[in-house]
Short mmCIF file of N, CA and C in Angstrom, two decimals:
data_model
loop_
_atom_site.label_atom_id
_atom_site.label_comp_id
_atom_site.label_asym_id
_atom_site.label_seq_id
_atom_site.Cartn_x
_atom_site.Cartn_y
_atom_site.Cartn_z
N MET A 1 -0.46 -6.61 -12.19
CA MET A 1 -1.19 -6.78 -10.96
C MET A 1 -0.32 -6.34 -9.80
N ASP A 2 -0.91 -5.64 -8.88
CA ASP A 2 -0.18 -5.13 -7.74
C ASP A 2 -0.55 -5.92 -6.49
N MET A 3 0.38 -6.72 -6.01
CA MET A 3 0.10 -7.58 -4.85
C MET A 3 0.34 -6.85 -3.53
N PHE A 4 0.81 -5.61 -3.57
CA PHE A 4 1.22 -4.95 -2.33
C PHE A 4 0.34 -3.78 -1.95
N GLY A 5 -0.93 -3.82 -2.34
CA GLY A 5 -1.89 -2.91 -1.78
C GLY A 5 -2.10 -1.58 -2.46
N ARG A 6 -1.51 -1.33 -3.60
CA ARG A 6 -1.72 -0.06 -4.27
C ARG A 6 -2.95 -0.08 -5.16
N VAL A 7 -3.54 -1.24 -5.34
CA VAL A 7 -4.75 -1.37 -6.14
C VAL A 7 -5.91 -1.68 -5.19
N GLY A 8 -7.01 -0.95 -5.34
CA GLY A 8 -8.17 -1.22 -4.50
C GLY A 8 -8.73 -2.61 -4.79
N LEU A 9 -9.20 -3.26 -3.77
CA LEU A 9 -9.75 -4.60 -3.93
C LEU A 9 -11.23 -4.60 -3.61
N VAL A 10 -11.94 -5.56 -4.16
CA VAL A 10 -13.34 -5.76 -3.85
C VAL A 10 -13.48 -7.12 -3.19
N GLU A 11 -14.46 -7.23 -2.31
CA GLU A 11 -14.68 -8.50 -1.62
C GLU A 11 -15.62 -9.36 -2.45
N VAL A 12 -15.21 -10.60 -2.68
CA VAL A 12 -16.01 -11.56 -3.43
C VAL A 12 -16.07 -12.85 -2.64
N PRO A 13 -17.23 -13.20 -2.11
CA PRO A 13 -17.29 -14.47 -1.40
C PRO A 13 -17.16 -15.64 -2.39
N ILE A 14 -16.37 -16.62 -2.03
CA ILE A 14 -16.21 -17.78 -2.90
C ILE A 14 -16.46 -19.05 -2.11
N LEU A 15 -16.79 -20.09 -2.83
CA LEU A 15 -16.95 -21.41 -2.23
C LEU A 15 -15.95 -22.33 -2.91
N ILE A 16 -15.24 -23.10 -2.09
CA ILE A 16 -14.32 -24.11 -2.63
C ILE A 16 -14.62 -25.42 -1.94
N ALA A 17 -14.19 -26.49 -2.55
CA ALA A 17 -14.42 -27.83 -2.01
C ALA A 17 -13.54 -28.03 -0.77
N PRO A 18 -13.98 -28.88 0.15
CA PRO A 18 -13.18 -29.14 1.36
C PRO A 18 -11.76 -29.61 1.05
N ASP A 19 -11.59 -30.44 0.01
CA ASP A 19 -10.24 -30.90 -0.31
C ASP A 19 -9.37 -29.77 -0.86
N GLN A 20 -9.99 -28.79 -1.54
CA GLN A 20 -9.24 -27.64 -2.03
C GLN A 20 -8.77 -26.77 -0.86
N LYS A 21 -9.65 -26.57 0.13
CA LYS A 21 -9.27 -25.79 1.31
C LYS A 21 -8.17 -26.52 2.08
N ALA A 22 -8.29 -27.82 2.21
CA ALA A 22 -7.25 -28.60 2.90
C ALA A 22 -5.92 -28.46 2.17
N TRP A 23 -5.95 -28.48 0.84
CA TRP A 23 -4.73 -28.32 0.05
C TRP A 23 -4.13 -26.93 0.28
N LEU A 24 -4.98 -25.88 0.21
CA LEU A 24 -4.49 -24.52 0.46
C LEU A 24 -3.87 -24.42 1.86
N ASP A 25 -4.55 -24.96 2.86
CA ASP A 25 -4.03 -24.93 4.23
C ASP A 25 -2.67 -25.63 4.31
N ARG A 26 -2.55 -26.77 3.65
CA ARG A 26 -1.29 -27.51 3.67
C ARG A 26 -0.18 -26.71 2.99
N MET A 27 -0.50 -26.08 1.86
CA MET A 27 0.50 -25.28 1.14
C MET A 27 0.97 -24.10 1.99
N ILE A 28 0.05 -23.49 2.73
CA ILE A 28 0.41 -22.37 3.61
C ILE A 28 1.29 -22.88 4.75
N THR A 29 0.87 -23.97 5.38
CA THR A 29 1.62 -24.53 6.50
C THR A 29 3.02 -24.92 6.08
N GLU A 30 3.15 -25.49 4.88
CA GLU A 30 4.46 -25.93 4.38
C GLU A 30 5.27 -24.78 3.79
N GLY A 31 4.70 -23.57 3.76
CA GLY A 31 5.42 -22.42 3.23
C GLY A 31 5.52 -22.39 1.72
N LYS A 32 4.63 -23.11 1.03
CA LYS A 32 4.67 -23.17 -0.43
C LYS A 32 3.92 -22.01 -1.08
N ILE A 33 3.11 -21.31 -0.30
CA ILE A 33 2.47 -20.09 -0.77
C ILE A 33 3.24 -18.96 -0.12
N ALA A 34 3.92 -18.19 -0.94
CA ALA A 34 4.89 -17.21 -0.44
C ALA A 34 4.22 -16.08 0.32
N ILE A 35 4.88 -15.67 1.37
CA ILE A 35 4.49 -14.50 2.15
C ILE A 35 5.45 -13.39 1.74
N PRO A 36 4.95 -12.17 1.50
CA PRO A 36 5.86 -11.08 1.12
C PRO A 36 7.01 -10.92 2.12
N PRO A 37 8.17 -10.51 1.64
CA PRO A 37 9.35 -10.39 2.51
C PRO A 37 9.06 -9.54 3.74
N GLY A 38 9.50 -10.04 4.88
CA GLY A 38 9.38 -9.29 6.13
C GLY A 38 7.99 -9.24 6.70
N GLY A 39 7.08 -10.03 6.16
CA GLY A 39 5.71 -9.92 6.63
C GLY A 39 5.13 -11.22 7.15
N THR A 40 4.10 -11.06 7.92
CA THR A 40 3.30 -12.20 8.32
C THR A 40 1.87 -11.82 7.98
N LEU A 41 1.17 -12.72 7.41
CA LEU A 41 -0.21 -12.45 6.99
C LEU A 41 -1.12 -13.50 7.58
N GLU A 42 -2.34 -13.10 7.86
CA GLU A 42 -3.30 -14.09 8.32
C GLU A 42 -3.67 -14.99 7.15
N ARG A 43 -4.16 -16.16 7.48
CA ARG A 43 -4.46 -17.19 6.48
C ARG A 43 -5.40 -16.69 5.39
N GLY A 44 -6.42 -15.93 5.76
CA GLY A 44 -7.37 -15.41 4.77
C GLY A 44 -6.70 -14.54 3.72
N SER A 45 -5.71 -13.77 4.14
CA SER A 45 -4.98 -12.92 3.19
C SER A 45 -4.16 -13.77 2.23
N LEU A 46 -3.61 -14.86 2.74
CA LEU A 46 -2.85 -15.76 1.86
C LEU A 46 -3.75 -16.43 0.84
N TYR A 47 -4.95 -16.84 1.28
CA TYR A 47 -5.91 -17.40 0.32
C TYR A 47 -6.17 -16.38 -0.77
N SER A 48 -6.43 -15.14 -0.35
CA SER A 48 -6.75 -14.06 -1.29
C SER A 48 -5.62 -13.82 -2.28
N MET A 49 -4.39 -13.75 -1.77
CA MET A 49 -3.24 -13.53 -2.66
C MET A 49 -3.10 -14.66 -3.67
N PHE A 50 -3.29 -15.88 -3.21
CA PHE A 50 -3.14 -17.03 -4.10
C PHE A 50 -4.20 -16.99 -5.21
N ILE A 51 -5.43 -16.71 -4.86
CA ILE A 51 -6.52 -16.67 -5.85
C ILE A 51 -6.33 -15.50 -6.81
N ARG A 52 -5.88 -14.34 -6.29
CA ARG A 52 -5.63 -13.20 -7.17
C ARG A 52 -4.52 -13.53 -8.16
N MET A 53 -3.48 -14.25 -7.72
CA MET A 53 -2.40 -14.63 -8.63
C MET A 53 -2.92 -15.60 -9.70
N LEU A 54 -3.77 -16.53 -9.31
CA LEU A 54 -4.36 -17.43 -10.32
C LEU A 54 -5.15 -16.64 -11.36
N LEU A 55 -5.95 -15.68 -10.89
CA LEU A 55 -6.71 -14.85 -11.81
C LEU A 55 -5.79 -14.03 -12.71
N HIS A 56 -4.75 -13.46 -12.13
CA HIS A 56 -3.79 -12.68 -12.91
C HIS A 56 -3.16 -13.53 -14.00
N ASN A 57 -2.73 -14.74 -13.63
CA ASN A 57 -2.12 -15.64 -14.61
C ASN A 57 -3.10 -16.00 -15.72
N ALA A 58 -4.35 -16.24 -15.37
CA ALA A 58 -5.36 -16.58 -16.38
C ALA A 58 -5.60 -15.40 -17.32
N MET A 59 -5.62 -14.19 -16.77
CA MET A 59 -5.82 -13.00 -17.61
C MET A 59 -4.64 -12.79 -18.55
N GLU A 60 -3.43 -12.99 -18.06
CA GLU A 60 -2.24 -12.87 -18.90
C GLU A 60 -2.24 -13.92 -20.01
N GLU A 61 -2.63 -15.13 -19.67
CA GLU A 61 -2.70 -16.21 -20.67
C GLU A 61 -3.74 -15.88 -21.73
N GLN A 62 -4.86 -15.32 -21.33
CA GLN A 62 -5.90 -14.94 -22.28
C GLN A 62 -5.36 -13.87 -23.24
N LYS A 63 -4.66 -12.87 -22.72
CA LYS A 63 -4.07 -11.83 -23.58
C LYS A 63 -3.09 -12.45 -24.57
N ARG A 64 -2.27 -13.37 -24.07
CA ARG A 64 -1.29 -14.04 -24.94
C ARG A 64 -1.99 -14.82 -26.04
N GLN A 65 -3.05 -15.53 -25.67
CA GLN A 65 -3.78 -16.32 -26.67
C GLN A 65 -4.46 -15.41 -27.68
N GLU A 66 -5.01 -14.28 -27.24
CA GLU A 66 -5.64 -13.34 -28.16
C GLU A 66 -4.61 -12.77 -29.14
N ALA A 67 -3.40 -12.49 -28.66
CA ALA A 67 -2.34 -11.98 -29.53
C ALA A 67 -1.96 -13.04 -30.58
N ILE A 68 -1.87 -14.30 -30.16
CA ILE A 68 -1.56 -15.39 -31.10
C ILE A 68 -2.67 -15.52 -32.14
N ASP A 69 -3.93 -15.46 -31.67
CA ASP A 69 -5.06 -15.56 -32.59
C ASP A 69 -5.08 -14.41 -33.59
N ALA A 70 -4.77 -13.20 -33.11
CA ALA A 70 -4.73 -12.03 -34.01
C ALA A 70 -3.62 -12.18 -35.04
N GLU A 71 -2.49 -12.73 -34.60
CA GLU A 71 -1.37 -12.97 -35.51
C GLU A 71 -1.76 -13.98 -36.58
N ASP A 72 -2.46 -15.03 -36.18
CA ASP A 72 -2.91 -16.05 -37.13
C ASP A 72 -3.88 -15.45 -38.14
N GLU A 73 -4.78 -14.57 -37.70
CA GLU A 73 -5.72 -13.94 -38.62
C GLU A 73 -5.01 -13.04 -39.61
N ASP A 74 -3.94 -12.37 -39.17
CA ASP A 74 -3.17 -11.52 -40.07
C ASP A 74 -2.45 -12.33 -41.13
N ASP A 75 -2.07 -13.55 -40.80
CA ASP A 75 -1.36 -14.42 -41.74
C ASP A 75 -2.27 -14.95 -42.84
N GLU A 76 -3.56 -14.97 -42.58
CA GLU A 76 -4.49 -15.56 -43.57
C GLU A 76 -4.83 -14.62 -44.68
#
């Protein structure tokens, strides 16, 4: 996944619970959601980066699980 703009993005409106937005806002305010070196980003971009990273991690985990499952099938 390319977090620095070399991959085209599509806009997807999402809905999150008020407590989830409050948590995201708090994490941004406390600096727990990283901003790329030397940059300042508006809050919406930070939300986007965080959600894209969650999706990336989920996709990587799915690939890992599929590889484990394929290995198990080969053992049988």
